[in-house]
Amino acid sequence: MLKITVCVSGGGTNLQAIIDSVRSGELKNVEIVRVISNNPNAYALERAKQNGIDAVCVSPKTFENREAFNAAFLDALKASGADLVVLAGFLVVIPEIVINEYRGRMINIHPSLIPSFCGTGYYGLKVHEAALKRGVKITGATVHYVDEGTDTGPIIMQKAVEVKEGDTPEILQRRVMEEAEWIILPKSIGMIAQKGFGK
Ligand code: GAR
């Protein structure tokens, strides 16, 4: 059984996709042992509680400095007993102590086809705003391992999504979630549960 801890900051629709896949049996041999949010108001925490999953908030605002927050975040991950950490809309820069502890065992979902529209400053709706501004006809989502860079780790899975005439950032975001993110994130976790890491 692969134990996963899911880190979230907002709505948690990707978390919901993982929960649903585990529940339906599509995602086998996976247990969500904890959900961690940096944001006390994240609806994702509510989703975790509604599904009987241990939900904790580790907010940088409640610590004296970044080092103290980083240490508490690492403690919360370690205490969960996670084999794999899943960043599902987690808008916190991952500190080096955490990257070193979970190298090759931490994955992230990004709402574009990396290397397009990624890196510092590209998160959430901003990614789709940039894609529309550039006028690309195809976008998508990427699941990748987390390393020291921003969205630079080895790619695990990608899925393309069509950009349509008249798309707004919100409409495009929803299509990318429905047609790509909610599919490839559970699939990637399933692949790791089945094959192990880095294969
Ligand atoms: C998702 O679109 C995810 O890909 C994105 O934030 C959203 C979270 O939605 N992540 C990033 O932009 C990371 N750079 P959710 O809370 O409904 O899953």
Coordinates of C-alpha atoms and ligand atoms in Angstrom, one line a residue:
M1 CA 0.0 0.0 0.0
L2 CA 1.4 3.4 -1.1
K3 CA 0.8 6.0 1.6
I4 CA 0.4 9.5 0.2
T5 CA 0.2 12.9 1.8
V6 CA -1.5 15.6 -0.3
C7 CA -0.5 19.2 0.1
V8 CA -3.0 21.9 -0.9
S9 CA -3.7 25.6 -0.8
G10 CA -7.1 26.2 -2.2
G11 CA -10.2 24.5 -3.6
G12 CA -8.8 21.1 -3.8
T13 CA -10.5 19.7 -6.9
N14 CA -7.3 17.7 -7.7
L15 CA -7.4 16.3 -4.1
Q16 CA -11.1 15.4 -4.8
A17 CA -10.1 13.6 -8.0
I18 CA -7.6 11.5 -6.0
I19 CA -10.2 10.8 -3.3
D20 CA -12.7 9.7 -6.0
S21 CA -10.2 7.5 -7.8
V22 CA -9.3 5.7 -4.5
R23 CA -13.0 5.3 -3.6
S24 CA -14.0 4.0 -7.1
G25 CA -11.2 1.4 -7.0
E26 CA -9.6 2.9 -10.1
L27 CA -6.6 3.9 -7.9
K28 CA -5.5 0.7 -6.2
N29 CA -3.1 0.1 -3.4
V30 CA -3.1 3.8 -2.4
E31 CA -4.0 5.3 0.9
I32 CA -4.3 9.1 1.5
V33 CA -2.9 9.4 5.0
R34 CA -3.0 13.1 5.5
V35 CA -3.9 16.4 3.8
I36 CA -1.7 19.5 4.6
S37 CA -2.7 23.0 3.8
N38 CA -0.7 26.2 4.3
N39 CA -4.0 28.1 4.2
P40 CA -6.5 27.7 7.1
N41 CA -9.4 28.7 4.8
A42 CA -8.6 26.2 2.0
Y43 CA -11.8 24.3 1.0
A44 CA -9.5 21.4 0.4
L45 CA -9.3 20.9 4.2
E46 CA -13.1 20.6 4.3
R47 CA -13.0 18.0 1.6
A48 CA -10.4 16.0 3.6
K49 CA -12.5 16.2 6.8
Q50 CA -15.7 15.2 4.9
N51 CA -13.9 12.1 3.7
G52 CA -12.4 11.1 7.1
I53 CA -8.9 12.0 6.1
D54 CA -6.5 13.5 8.7
A55 CA -6.3 17.3 7.8
V56 CA -3.8 19.7 9.2
C57 CA -3.0 23.3 8.5
V58 CA 0.7 24.5 8.7
S59 CA 0.5 28.2 8.0
P60 CA 3.7 30.3 7.6
K61 CA 1.8 33.1 9.3
T62 CA 1.8 31.3 12.6
F63 CA 5.6 30.9 12.8
E64 CA 8.3 33.4 13.7
N65 CA 10.3 33.0 10.6
R66 CA 10.6 30.9 7.4
E67 CA 13.0 28.4 9.0
A68 CA 10.5 27.6 11.8
F69 CA 7.7 27.1 9.2
N70 CA 9.9 24.9 7.0
A71 CA 10.8 22.7 10.0
A72 CA 7.2 22.4 11.0
F73 CA 6.2 21.6 7.4
L74 CA 8.8 18.8 7.3
D75 CA 7.7 17.5 10.7
A76 CA 4.1 17.4 9.5
L77 CA 5.1 15.4 6.4
K78 CA 7.3 13.0 8.3
A79 CA 4.7 12.4 11.0
S80 CA 2.2 11.4 8.3
G81 CA 4.4 8.5 7.3
A82 CA 4.0 9.3 3.7
D83 CA 5.8 7.2 1.1
L84 CA 4.9 9.8 -1.6
V85 CA 4.1 13.5 -1.2
V86 CA 1.6 14.9 -3.8
L87 CA 1.5 18.7 -4.4
A88 CA -2.0 19.4 -5.7
G89 CA -2.3 23.1 -6.0
F90 CA 0.2 23.8 -3.2
L91 CA 1.4 27.4 -3.6
V92 CA 4.4 27.3 -1.3
V93 CA 8.0 27.2 -2.4
I94 CA 9.3 23.9 -1.2
P95 CA 12.3 24.4 1.1
E96 CA 15.5 22.5 0.5
I97 CA 15.3 20.4 3.7
V98 CA 12.0 19.0 2.4
I99 CA 13.3 18.5 -1.2
N100 CA 16.3 16.6 0.2
E101 CA 14.1 14.4 2.4
Y102 CA 11.6 13.6 -0.4
R103 CA 13.8 13.6 -3.5
G104 CA 12.2 11.3 -6.0
R105 CA 9.2 10.8 -3.7
M106 CA 7.4 14.2 -4.3
I107 CA 5.3 15.0 -7.3
N108 CA 3.5 18.2 -8.5
I109 CA 0.7 18.9 -10.9
H110 CA 1.2 22.0 -13.1
P111 CA -1.6 23.4 -15.4
S112 CA 0.4 23.7 -18.7
L113 CA 2.6 21.6 -21.0
I114 CA 6.0 22.1 -19.3
P115 CA 8.3 23.8 -20.4
S116 CA 5.7 26.3 -21.6
F117 CA 4.1 28.7 -19.1
C118 CA 5.9 27.4 -16.0
G119 CA 8.5 28.6 -13.5
T120 CA 8.4 31.5 -11.0
G121 CA 5.1 33.5 -11.2
Y122 CA 3.2 30.9 -13.2
Y123 CA 0.5 29.4 -11.0
G124 CA -3.2 28.9 -11.1
L125 CA -5.1 31.3 -13.4
K126 CA -1.9 33.2 -14.3
V127 CA -0.8 30.1 -16.4
H128 CA -4.0 30.2 -18.5
E129 CA -3.9 34.0 -18.8
A130 CA -0.4 33.7 -20.3
A131 CA -1.4 30.8 -22.6
L132 CA -4.3 32.8 -24.0
K133 CA -2.1 36.0 -24.3
R134 CA 0.5 34.0 -26.4
G135 CA -2.3 32.6 -28.5
V136 CA -1.3 28.9 -28.2
K137 CA -3.9 26.5 -29.7
I138 CA -2.9 23.6 -27.5
T139 CA -2.2 23.6 -23.8
G140 CA -2.5 21.0 -21.1
A141 CA -1.1 19.7 -17.8
T142 CA 2.0 18.1 -16.5
V143 CA 2.8 15.9 -13.5
H144 CA 6.5 15.9 -12.6
Y145 CA 8.9 15.1 -9.8
V146 CA 9.9 18.0 -7.6
D147 CA 13.5 19.2 -7.5
E148 CA 15.2 22.4 -6.4
G149 CA 13.9 24.4 -9.4
T150 CA 10.4 25.7 -10.1
D151 CA 8.7 23.1 -12.3
T152 CA 12.0 21.7 -13.5
G153 CA 11.9 18.1 -12.2
P154 CA 11.6 15.0 -14.4
I155 CA 8.3 14.8 -16.2
I156 CA 6.1 11.8 -15.3
M157 CA 3.0 12.4 -17.5
Q158 CA 1.4 15.1 -19.7
K159 CA -1.9 15.5 -21.5
A160 CA -2.8 18.0 -24.1
V161 CA -6.0 20.1 -24.1
E162 CA -7.4 22.2 -27.0
V163 CA -7.7 26.0 -26.6
K164 CA -11.0 27.2 -28.1
E165 CA -12.2 30.4 -29.7
G166 CA -13.6 32.7 -27.0
D167 CA -11.9 31.0 -24.1
T168 CA -11.5 33.1 -20.9
P169 CA -8.8 32.1 -18.4
E170 CA -11.5 30.6 -16.2
I171 CA -13.1 28.5 -18.9
L172 CA -9.7 27.3 -20.1
Q173 CA -8.6 26.5 -16.5
R174 CA -11.8 24.3 -16.0
R175 CA -11.2 22.5 -19.3
V176 CA -7.6 21.8 -18.4
M177 CA -8.7 20.4 -15.0
E178 CA -11.5 18.3 -16.4
E179 CA -9.6 16.9 -19.5
A180 CA -6.1 16.7 -18.1
E181 CA -5.3 17.4 -14.4
W182 CA -8.0 15.2 -12.8
I183 CA -7.0 12.3 -15.1
I184 CA -3.2 12.4 -15.1
L185 CA -2.7 13.1 -11.4
P186 CA -4.5 10.0 -10.1
K187 CA -2.9 8.0 -13.1
S188 CA 0.6 9.1 -12.1
I189 CA 0.0 8.1 -8.5
G190 CA -1.3 4.8 -9.7
M191 CA 1.7 4.2 -11.9
I192 CA 4.1 4.9 -8.9
A193 CA 2.0 2.6 -6.7
Q194 CA 2.3 -0.1 -9.2
K195 CA 5.9 0.3 -10.5
G196 CA 7.7 2.1 -7.7
F197 CA 9.6 5.4 -8.0
G198 CA 11.4 6.9 -11.0
K199 CA 10.3 4.3 -13.5
Ligands
GAR1 C1 -4.6 23.5 -10.3 O1 -5.0 24.0 -11.6 C2 -3.1 23.2 -10.3 O2 -2.6 22.6 -11.5 C3 -2.5 24.5 -10.0 O3 -3.4 25.1 -9.0 C4 -4.7 24.6 -9.3 C5 -5.3 24.1 -7.9 O4 -6.6 23.7 -8.1 N1 -1.2 24.4 -9.6 C6 -0.2 25.3 -9.9 O5 -0.4 26.3 -10.6 C7 1.2 25.0 -9.4 N2 2.2 25.8 -10.1 P1 -7.3 22.8 -7.0 O6 -7.1 23.3 -5.6 O7 -8.8 22.9 -7.4 O8 -6.8 21.4 -7.2

